[in-house]
Tab-separated table of C-alpha atoms in Angstrom:
chain	number	residue	atom	x	y	z
A	1	MET	CA	-26.528	5.395	-15.536
A	2	LEU	CA	-23.700	6.040	-13.452
A	3	ARG	CA	-20.442	4.987	-14.660
A	4	GLY	CA	-17.459	4.404	-12.572
A	5	ALA	CA	-17.134	5.691	-8.964
A	6	LEU	CA	-19.052	8.297	-7.353
A	7	GLY	CA	-17.153	10.232	-4.925
A	8	GLY	CA	-15.287	13.758	-4.492
A	9	ARG	CA	-14.368	16.126	-1.929
A	10	GLY	CA	-16.757	16.566	0.857
A	11	ALA	CA	-18.269	19.987	1.534
A	12	ASP	CA	-19.065	21.764	4.659
A	13	ALA	CA	-23.157	21.585	5.123
A	14	GLN	CA	-22.915	25.805	6.154
A	15	ALA	CA	-20.497	26.333	2.696
A	16	SER	CA	-21.963	27.605	-0.006
A	17	SER	CA	-23.030	25.493	-3.083
A	18	CYS	CA	-19.539	25.111	-5.052
A	19	GLU	CA	-17.272	24.942	-1.875
A	20	LEU	CA	-15.270	22.087	-1.381
A	21	LEU	CA	-12.979	21.098	1.508
A	22	SER	CA	-9.895	22.656	1.634
A	23	PRO	CA	-7.187	20.743	1.104
A	24	ALA	CA	-6.318	20.413	4.679
A	25	MET	CA	-7.194	17.240	6.281
A	26	ALA	CA	-10.577	17.752	7.722
A	27	PRO	CA	-12.810	15.708	9.348
A	28	ALA	CA	-16.361	14.965	7.636
A	29	PRO	CA	-19.186	16.721	8.449
A	30	PRO	CA	-21.330	16.059	11.643
A	31	PRO	CA	-24.043	13.731	10.162
A	32	ALA	CA	-26.617	15.890	12.111
A	33	ALA	CA	-26.660	18.282	9.543
A	34	SER	CA	-29.956	18.716	7.629
A	35	PHE	CA	-31.236	20.602	4.816
A	36	SER	CA	-35.058	20.691	3.537
A	37	PRO	CA	-35.410	20.097	-0.282
A	38	ALA	CA	-36.024	24.006	-0.647
A	39	GLU	CA	-32.251	24.598	0.439
A	40	VAL	CA	-31.065	21.687	-2.350
A	41	GLN	CA	-32.714	23.288	-4.866
A	42	ARG	CA	-31.466	26.374	-4.129
A	43	ARG	CA	-27.724	24.792	-4.412
A	44	LEU	CA	-28.759	23.038	-7.352
A	45	ALA	CA	-29.425	26.383	-9.406
A	46	ALA	CA	-26.507	27.785	-8.328
A	47	GLY	CA	-25.170	25.029	-10.108
A	48	ALA	CA	-23.877	22.547	-7.290
A	49	CYS	CA	-24.259	18.848	-8.451
A	50	TRP	CA	-26.051	16.902	-5.203
A	51	VAL	CA	-27.419	13.762	-5.276
A	52	ARG	CA	-28.663	11.498	-2.540
A	53	CYS	CA	-29.201	7.719	-1.254
A	54	GLY	CA	-31.884	7.985	-0.028
A	55	VAL	CA	-31.757	10.560	2.729
A	56	ARG	CA	-28.298	10.987	2.791
A	57	LEU	CA	-27.167	13.845	0.661
A	58	TYR	CA	-23.461	13.742	-1.076
A	59	ASP	CA	-22.580	17.202	-2.939
A	60	LEU	CA	-20.296	15.747	-5.957
A	61	THR	CA	-19.743	19.244	-7.358
A	62	GLY	CA	-15.759	18.655	-7.588
A	63	PHE	CA	-15.683	15.612	-8.734
A	64	VAL	CA	-18.318	16.063	-11.968
A	65	ARG	CA	-15.485	16.555	-14.133
A	66	HIS	CA	-13.643	13.527	-13.316
A	67	HIS	CA	-16.184	11.149	-12.908
A	68	PRO	CA	-15.604	8.317	-15.607
A	69	GLY	CA	-18.972	8.412	-16.967
A	70	GLY	CA	-18.691	12.374	-18.037
A	71	GLU	CA	-20.013	15.192	-16.321
A	72	GLN	CA	-23.061	15.207	-18.174
A	73	LEU	CA	-24.323	11.751	-16.769
A	74	LEU	CA	-23.667	13.113	-12.618
A	75	ARG	CA	-25.371	16.462	-13.822
A	76	ALA	CA	-28.401	14.859	-15.190
A	77	ARG	CA	-29.052	13.652	-12.034
A	78	ALA	CA	-28.698	16.369	-10.108
A	79	GLY	CA	-31.032	16.220	-7.042
A	80	GLN	CA	-32.279	12.758	-7.585
A	81	ASP	CA	-31.598	9.523	-5.596
A	82	VAL	CA	-28.937	7.909	-7.196
A	83	SER	CA	-29.734	4.668	-5.133
A	84	ALA	CA	-30.334	1.927	-7.950
A	85	ASP	CA	-27.989	3.845	-10.170
A	86	LEU	CA	-25.455	2.195	-7.804
A	87	ASP	CA	-26.339	-1.298	-8.575
A	88	GLY	CA	-26.376	-0.441	-12.225
A	89	PRO	CA	-27.012	-1.215	-14.854
A	90	PRO	CA	-24.863	-0.794	-17.133
A	91	HIS	CA	-22.678	-2.120	-13.762
A	92	ARG	CA	-22.708	-2.557	-10.166
A	93	HIS	CA	-20.283	-0.064	-8.809
A	94	SER	CA	-17.947	-1.326	-6.323
A	95	ASP	CA	-17.724	-1.109	-2.457
A	96	ASN	CA	-14.749	0.905	-2.921
A	97	ALA	CA	-16.842	3.297	-5.098
A	98	ARG	CA	-19.526	3.692	-2.394
A	99	ARG	CA	-16.848	4.252	0.428
A	100	TRP	CA	-15.485	6.714	-1.754
A	101	LEU	CA	-19.294	8.534	-2.260
A	102	GLU	CA	-19.617	8.790	1.732
A	103	GLN	CA	-16.293	11.417	1.506
A	104	TYR	CA	-18.481	13.729	-0.069
A	105	TYR	CA	-21.615	13.055	2.592
A	106	VAL	CA	-22.966	16.848	3.527
A	107	GLY	CA	-26.044	16.190	5.908
A	108	ASP	CA	-29.100	14.451	5.200
A	109	LEU	CA	-32.684	15.737	3.152
A	110	GLN	CA	-35.865	16.609	6.099
A	111	GLY	CA	-38.348	14.123	5.215
A	112	ASP	CA	-41.745	16.139	3.308
A	113	PRO	CA	-43.867	12.932	2.854
A	114	GLN	CA	-45.607	15.640	-0.051
A	115	GLY	CA	-42.372	17.076	-0.610
A	116	SER	CA	-40.447	17.520	-4.141
A	117	VAL	CA	-38.394	20.133	-6.173
A	118	GLU	CA	-39.288	20.177	-9.603
A	119	ASN	CA	-35.751	20.491	-12.067
A	120	GLY	CA	-34.058	19.210	-9.426
A	121	ALA	CA	-35.979	16.301	-9.214
A	122	VAL	CA	-35.063	16.265	-4.919
A	123	THR	CA	-37.896	13.937	-4.031
A	124	SER	CA	-39.191	13.498	-0.271
A	125	ALA	CA	-37.252	11.245	1.310
A	126	SER	CA	-40.089	8.967	2.064
A	127	THR	CA	-41.052	8.446	-1.301
A	128	GLN	CA	-38.384	6.782	-1.766
A	129	LYS	CA	-35.802	4.401	0.552
A	130	THR	CA	-32.534	3.018	0.574
A	131	ASP	CA	-31.599	-0.092	-0.721
A	132	PRO	CA	-31.428	-2.554	2.540
A	133	ALA	CA	-28.419	-4.396	0.915
A	134	MET	CA	-26.708	-1.285	0.030
A	135	GLU	CA	-27.519	0.211	3.950
A	136	PRO	CA	-24.366	-0.593	5.535
A	137	LYS	CA	-22.164	0.368	3.179
A	138	LEU	CA	-23.279	3.646	3.140
A	139	LYS	CA	-21.150	4.852	6.592
A	140	ALA	CA	-19.486	8.144	7.189
A	141	VAL	CA	-16.251	8.142	7.235
A	142	ASP	CA	-14.321	8.957	10.109
A	143	TRP	CA	-10.987	9.817	9.595
A	144	ASP	CA	-9.862	9.900	13.417
A	145	LYS	CA	-10.647	6.038	13.253
A	146	ASP	CA	-8.862	4.844	10.535
A	147	LEU	CA	-5.561	2.601	10.833
A	148	VAL	CA	-3.139	5.468	10.284
A	149	ASP	CA	-2.864	9.380	11.621
A	150	TRP	CA	-3.821	11.601	8.988
A	151	GLN	CA	-2.551	14.701	10.621
A	152	LYS	CA	1.108	12.601	10.381
A	153	PRO	CA	3.232	11.477	7.281
A	154	LEU	CA	1.996	7.656	6.652
A	155	LEU	CA	5.163	6.702	5.360
A	156	TRP	CA	6.812	5.936	8.827
A	157	GLN	CA	3.309	4.262	9.903
A	158	VAL	CA	2.479	2.233	7.281
A	159	GLY	CA	4.592	-0.553	7.666
A	160	HIS	CA	2.934	-1.193	11.146
A	161	LEU	CA	-0.205	-2.144	9.362
A	162	GLY	CA	0.913	-5.632	8.287
A	163	GLU	CA	-1.707	-8.120	7.556
A	164	LYS	CA	-3.714	-4.947	7.170
A	165	TYR	CA	-1.717	-3.106	4.701
A	166	ASP	CA	-2.955	-4.313	1.527
A	167	GLU	CA	-6.847	-3.838	2.272
A	168	TRP	CA	-5.850	-0.345	3.643
A	169	VAL	CA	-3.904	0.718	0.969
A	170	HIS	CA	-6.961	-0.035	-1.542
A	171	GLN	CA	-9.794	1.115	-0.074
A	172	PRO	CA	-9.048	5.101	-2.137
A	173	VAL	CA	-9.219	8.343	-0.362
A	174	THR	CA	-10.022	11.662	-1.211
A	175	ARG	CA	-7.613	14.066	-0.035
A	176	PRO	CA	-4.137	14.570	-0.013
A	177	ILE	CA	-1.162	12.710	1.518
A	178	ARG	CA	2.032	13.834	3.006
A	179	LEU	CA	4.716	11.380	3.639
A	180	PHE	CA	7.859	12.322	4.935
A	181	HIS	CA	8.334	14.882	7.815
A	182	SER	CA	11.146	17.064	5.820
A	183	ASP	CA	9.507	20.179	4.116
A	184	LEU	CA	12.256	19.516	1.228
A	185	VAL	CA	12.012	15.529	0.647
A	186	GLU	CA	8.176	16.602	1.074
A	187	ALA	CA	8.338	18.685	-2.440
A	188	LEU	CA	11.016	15.993	-4.112
A	189	SER	CA	8.339	14.089	-3.642
A	190	LYS	CA	5.533	15.658	-5.434
A	191	THR	CA	5.257	17.755	-9.148
A	192	VAL	CA	2.881	19.094	-11.528
A	193	TRP	CA	1.958	17.780	-14.424
A	194	TYR	CA	3.542	20.067	-16.859
A	195	SER	CA	7.077	19.151	-15.458
A	196	VAL	CA	7.006	15.839	-17.893
A	197	PRO	CA	6.919	17.660	-20.797
A	198	ILE	CA	8.942	20.063	-20.087
A	199	ILE	CA	12.108	18.444	-18.993
A	200	TRP	CA	11.989	15.144	-20.726
A	201	VAL	CA	10.840	16.467	-24.451
A	202	PRO	CA	14.036	18.854	-25.177
A	203	LEU	CA	15.860	15.821	-24.116
A	204	MET	CA	13.758	13.232	-26.184
A	205	LEU	CA	14.395	15.695	-29.167
A	206	TYR	CA	18.203	16.416	-28.828
A	207	LEU	CA	18.714	12.512	-28.641
A	208	SER	CA	16.817	12.012	-31.945
A	209	TRP	CA	18.512	14.424	-33.702
A	210	SER	CA	22.012	13.769	-32.327
A	211	TYR	CA	21.584	10.084	-32.976
A	212	TYR	CA	19.700	10.492	-36.551
A	213	ARG	CA	22.700	12.577	-37.587
A	214	THR	CA	25.123	9.164	-36.339
A	215	LEU	CA	23.219	7.070	-38.156
A	216	ALA	CA	23.582	9.192	-41.355
A	217	GLN	CA	27.365	9.065	-41.463
A	218	GLY	CA	26.915	5.087	-42.821
A	219	ASN	CA	29.086	4.024	-39.840
A	220	VAL	CA	27.211	2.342	-37.755
A	221	ARG	CA	26.981	-1.251	-37.842
A	222	LEU	CA	24.998	-3.714	-35.424
A	223	PHE	CA	26.699	-7.356	-34.104
A	224	THR	CA	30.144	-5.852	-34.466
A	225	SER	CA	30.882	-7.192	-31.492
A	226	PHE	CA	30.379	-10.399	-31.890
A	227	THR	CA	31.005	-10.546	-35.940
A	228	THR	CA	32.400	-8.513	-38.461
A	229	GLU	CA	31.766	-10.658	-41.381
A	230	TYR	CA	28.170	-10.648	-40.323
A	231	SER	CA	27.167	-7.276	-39.386
A	232	VAL	CA	24.389	-5.574	-40.329
A	233	ALA	CA	24.723	-1.837	-41.267
A	234	MET	CA	22.281	0.801	-39.554
A	235	PRO	CA	21.524	3.807	-42.156
A	236	GLU	CA	19.665	6.784	-41.138
A	237	SER	CA	16.779	5.052	-43.088
A	238	THR	CA	16.560	2.948	-39.550
A	239	PHE	CA	15.858	5.905	-37.465
A	240	PRO	CA	12.186	6.056	-37.674
A	241	GLY	CA	12.178	2.003	-36.975
A	242	LEU	CA	14.148	1.844	-33.934
A	243	PHE	CA	12.400	5.197	-32.489
A	244	MET	CA	9.041	3.082	-33.196
A	245	LEU	CA	10.915	0.178	-31.584
A	246	GLY	CA	11.359	2.271	-27.996
A	247	LEU	CA	7.950	3.288	-27.837
A	248	LEU	CA	6.623	-0.157	-28.313
A	249	LEU	CA	9.430	-1.401	-25.841
A	250	TRP	CA	8.345	1.543	-23.262
A	251	SER	CA	4.424	0.105	-23.592
A	252	LEU	CA	5.694	-3.219	-22.689
A	253	VAL	CA	8.355	-1.868	-19.224
A	254	GLU	CA	4.859	0.339	-18.577
A	255	TYR	CA	3.441	-2.691	-18.113
A	256	LEU	CA	5.727	-4.956	-16.720
A	257	ILE	CA	6.681	-2.170	-14.003
A	258	HIS	CA	2.943	-1.783	-13.500
A	259	ARG	CA	2.174	-5.738	-13.071
A	260	PHE	CA	5.085	-7.171	-11.054
A	261	LEU	CA	6.809	-3.858	-9.421
A	262	PHE	CA	3.940	-1.755	-8.459
A	263	HIS	CA	1.332	-4.536	-7.599
A	264	MET	CA	3.699	-6.796	-5.765
A	265	LYS	CA	2.232	-7.768	-2.275
A	266	PRO	CA	4.679	-7.479	0.175
A	267	PRO	CA	5.079	-9.561	3.130
A	268	ASN	CA	3.166	-8.790	5.960
A	269	ASP	CA	5.732	-8.808	8.283
A	270	SER	CA	8.259	-6.561	6.054
A	271	TYR	CA	7.838	-3.215	7.750
A	272	TYR	CA	10.282	-1.453	5.051
A	273	LEU	CA	8.716	-3.659	2.016
A	274	ILE	CA	5.183	-1.950	3.002
A	275	MET	CA	7.014	1.246	2.994
A	276	LEU	CA	8.542	0.749	-0.026
A	277	HIS	CA	5.483	-0.361	-1.921
A	278	PHE	CA	3.477	2.162	-0.500
A	279	ILE	CA	6.083	5.434	-1.566
A	280	MET	CA	6.342	3.308	-5.370
A	281	HIS	CA	3.056	2.911	-5.839
A	282	GLY	CA	0.539	2.383	-2.846
A	283	GLN	CA	0.048	6.019	-2.249
A	284	HIS	CA	-1.174	6.740	-5.492
A	285	HIS	CA	-4.120	3.645	-4.862
A	286	LYS	CA	-4.656	5.306	-1.771
A	287	ALA	CA	-5.219	9.009	-2.903
A	288	PRO	CA	-5.803	8.471	-6.574
A	289	PHE	CA	-6.702	12.310	-7.125
A	290	ASP	CA	-3.633	14.164	-4.892
A	291	GLU	CA	-2.653	15.368	-8.074
A	292	SER	CA	0.848	16.193	-7.080
A	293	ARG	CA	1.549	12.509	-6.933
A	294	LEU	CA	0.066	11.470	-9.979
A	295	VAL	CA	2.943	11.903	-12.480
A	296	PHE	CA	6.383	10.780	-11.728
A	297	PRO	CA	9.047	13.486	-9.642
A	298	PRO	CA	11.989	14.627	-11.457
A	299	VAL	CA	14.510	13.436	-9.319
A	300	PRO	CA	13.260	9.798	-9.047
A	301	ALA	CA	12.386	9.829	-12.195
A	302	SER	CA	16.054	10.959	-13.691
A	303	LEU	CA	17.655	7.748	-11.899
A	304	VAL	CA	15.217	5.283	-13.594
A	305	ILE	CA	15.452	6.793	-17.225
A	306	ALA	CA	19.100	7.043	-16.363
A	307	PHE	CA	19.208	3.211	-15.734
A	308	PHE	CA	17.590	2.561	-18.933
A	309	TYR	CA	20.023	5.186	-20.751
A	310	VAL	CA	23.151	3.258	-19.712
A	311	PHE	CA	21.352	-0.548	-20.035
A	312	LEU	CA	20.637	0.490	-23.824
A	313	ARG	CA	24.204	1.468	-24.494
A	314	LEU	CA	25.383	-1.391	-22.865
A	315	ILE	CA	23.878	-4.157	-24.956
A	316	LEU	CA	23.362	-1.735	-28.261
A	317	PRO	CA	25.845	0.447	-30.404
A	318	GLU	CA	25.655	4.029	-28.929
A	319	ALA	CA	23.201	5.350	-31.904
A	320	VAL	CA	21.122	2.204	-31.844
A	321	GLY	CA	20.682	2.294	-28.196
A	322	GLY	CA	20.472	6.041	-28.343
A	323	THR	CA	17.392	6.131	-30.904
A	324	VAL	CA	15.310	3.411	-28.970
A	325	PHE	CA	15.927	5.190	-25.824
A	326	ALA	CA	14.841	8.377	-27.664
A	327	GLY	CA	11.712	6.578	-28.450
A	328	GLY	CA	11.035	4.811	-25.340
A	329	LEU	CA	11.108	8.690	-23.498
A	330	LEU	CA	8.775	9.555	-25.746
A	331	GLY	CA	6.697	6.714	-24.412
A	332	TYR	CA	7.058	7.586	-21.636
A	333	VAL	CA	6.136	10.788	-21.565
A	334	ILE	CA	3.050	9.912	-23.078
A	335	TYR	CA	2.258	7.519	-20.835
A	336	ASP	CA	2.608	9.841	-18.014
A	337	MET	CA	0.349	12.627	-19.805
A	338	MET	CA	-2.283	10.284	-20.502
A	339	HIS	CA	-2.313	9.341	-16.821
A	340	TYR	CA	-2.627	12.289	-15.478
A	341	TYR	CA	-6.046	12.954	-18.222
A	342	LEU	CA	-7.021	9.588	-17.350
A	343	HIS	CA	-7.486	10.832	-13.906
A	344	PHE	CA	-8.398	14.347	-14.414
A	345	GLY	CA	-9.801	14.441	-17.645
A	346	SER	CA	-13.133	14.172	-19.052
A	347	PRO	CA	-12.900	12.697	-22.504
A	348	HIS	CA	-15.793	12.538	-25.078
A	349	LYS	CA	-17.672	9.679	-25.004
A	350	GLY	CA	-17.193	6.464	-26.979
A	351	SER	CA	-13.976	7.598	-27.265
A	352	TYR	CA	-10.612	5.854	-27.112
A	353	LEU	CA	-10.045	7.722	-23.756
A	354	TYR	CA	-13.093	7.422	-22.951
A	355	ASN	CA	-12.882	3.531	-22.265
A	356	LEU	CA	-9.112	3.682	-21.134
A	357	LYS	CA	-10.784	6.155	-18.285
A	358	ALA	CA	-13.230	3.695	-17.222
A	359	HIS	CA	-10.437	0.706	-17.603
A	360	HIS	CA	-8.523	2.518	-15.251
A	361	VAL	CA	-10.630	3.632	-12.646
A	362	LYS	CA	-12.190	-0.120	-12.586
A	363	HIS	CA	-8.259	-1.136	-11.910
A	364	HIS	CA	-8.283	1.394	-9.366
A	365	PHE	CA	-11.672	0.752	-7.090
A	366	ALA	CA	-12.317	-2.969	-8.106
A	367	HIS	CA	-10.159	-4.889	-9.658
A	368	GLN	CA	-6.061	-4.288	-8.712
A	369	GLN	CA	-5.069	-7.389	-9.927
A	370	SER	CA	-5.675	-6.759	-13.803
A	371	GLY	CA	-5.841	-4.013	-16.030
A	372	PHE	CA	-2.186	-2.935	-15.551
A	373	GLY	CA	-1.877	-1.030	-19.056
A	374	ILE	CA	-1.958	2.792	-19.104
A	375	SER	CA	-1.579	4.108	-22.196
A	376	THR	CA	-2.487	0.817	-24.411
A	377	LYS	CA	-4.781	-1.883	-23.380
A	378	PHE	CA	-3.069	-4.235	-25.896
A	379	TRP	CA	-0.525	-5.773	-23.184
A	380	ASP	CA	-3.418	-7.069	-20.933
A	381	HIS	CA	-4.962	-8.848	-24.100
A	382	PHE	CA	-1.762	-10.259	-24.728
A	383	PHE	CA	-1.228	-11.537	-21.250
A	384	HIS	CA	-5.141	-11.713	-20.103
A	385	THR	CA	-5.103	-9.314	-17.727
A	386	LEU	CA	-7.828	-7.269	-19.185
A	387	ILE	CA	-10.476	-6.091	-16.838
A	388	LEU	CA	-13.917	-8.127	-18.668
A	389	GLU	CA	-17.110	-6.380	-18.509
A	390	GLU	CA	-19.043	-7.555	-16.008
A	391	PRO	CA	-22.707	-8.783	-17.175
A	392	HIS	CA	-25.828	-7.244	-15.205
A	393	PRO	CA	-29.152	-9.071	-14.903
A	394	LYS	CA	-31.786	-7.210	-17.300
A	395	ILE	CA	-34.282	-5.380	-14.906
A	396	GLN	CA	-37.551	-6.583	-15.549
């Protein structure tokens, strides 16, 4: 069954089967477009992944690789009516998932009471009707009637949304976001995923080697600022433990920041706090597949990393704090890389990353106030914020 959110980038009804909308913020295709079963079959034979709900057709070609349940799950349903799959089992897709699906709408299937497409399973529009309970949710996306003007930078607009901001920001879209008027500032707010290991792994390795050598000198002691009689020697054998402590502490920091800072609810009447929330994390929930905004850009990341480094240096001996920091820095790199992969990777079904991906997608589309762990669900278990599996009634 379909897992996670069906969605993707809408394709022009007249384009080739695998062509998706460009990153330019184009409106949804006109609803008047229609396709015969034979036309749909030609696109399926060319490798496209089109599905339908009732008579409405959706091109998911650009999304199959990102689908939480795996590419093959969608490929196996190419040409089919997925209305029943949206309602589960194994789970009922959220309203956000259904809205997300509408961004892929390309047109309607022409009615043919006897028509069906072999191998593509495009059955007649009249043989399977859309579930009436779902019908109100299947509405084409009209970007011109959104609460913001998508042709302009969003950061200066979201503060005016007031009480509508929280609902709006948690209705994801599949289009890029522009935050700033300035091209330079806009460029600094975005980055490619591989900038993270390129910049921070060499620093982590250098600090690790440097502080290991310091510990190996045998003159580092803990608690000397409080007492010399009961201070504790820190030989080089403590390096692995301190490094792993840094990794563990980062996983906790990751959870706490995500839960209490990134998911704070700004006051409805605070223009600047709404802006702050949007630039910190809201923009990621609004456009979860904007790959240029999935990892922290180097400039703001440098400020946060410098803060933690100075903090550890102030409360611990240099070599001890530096070793813990190096472990935490590796934890941050792993976190950012895993976060990118959970959005754009296709982990093997049943694997640890597969389960994490499904967990994270549920956080984006249905459970924004739980499931805060990215690289691990340990702290969600510990603080009771785990996203629980929803029971689904058995089909008679």
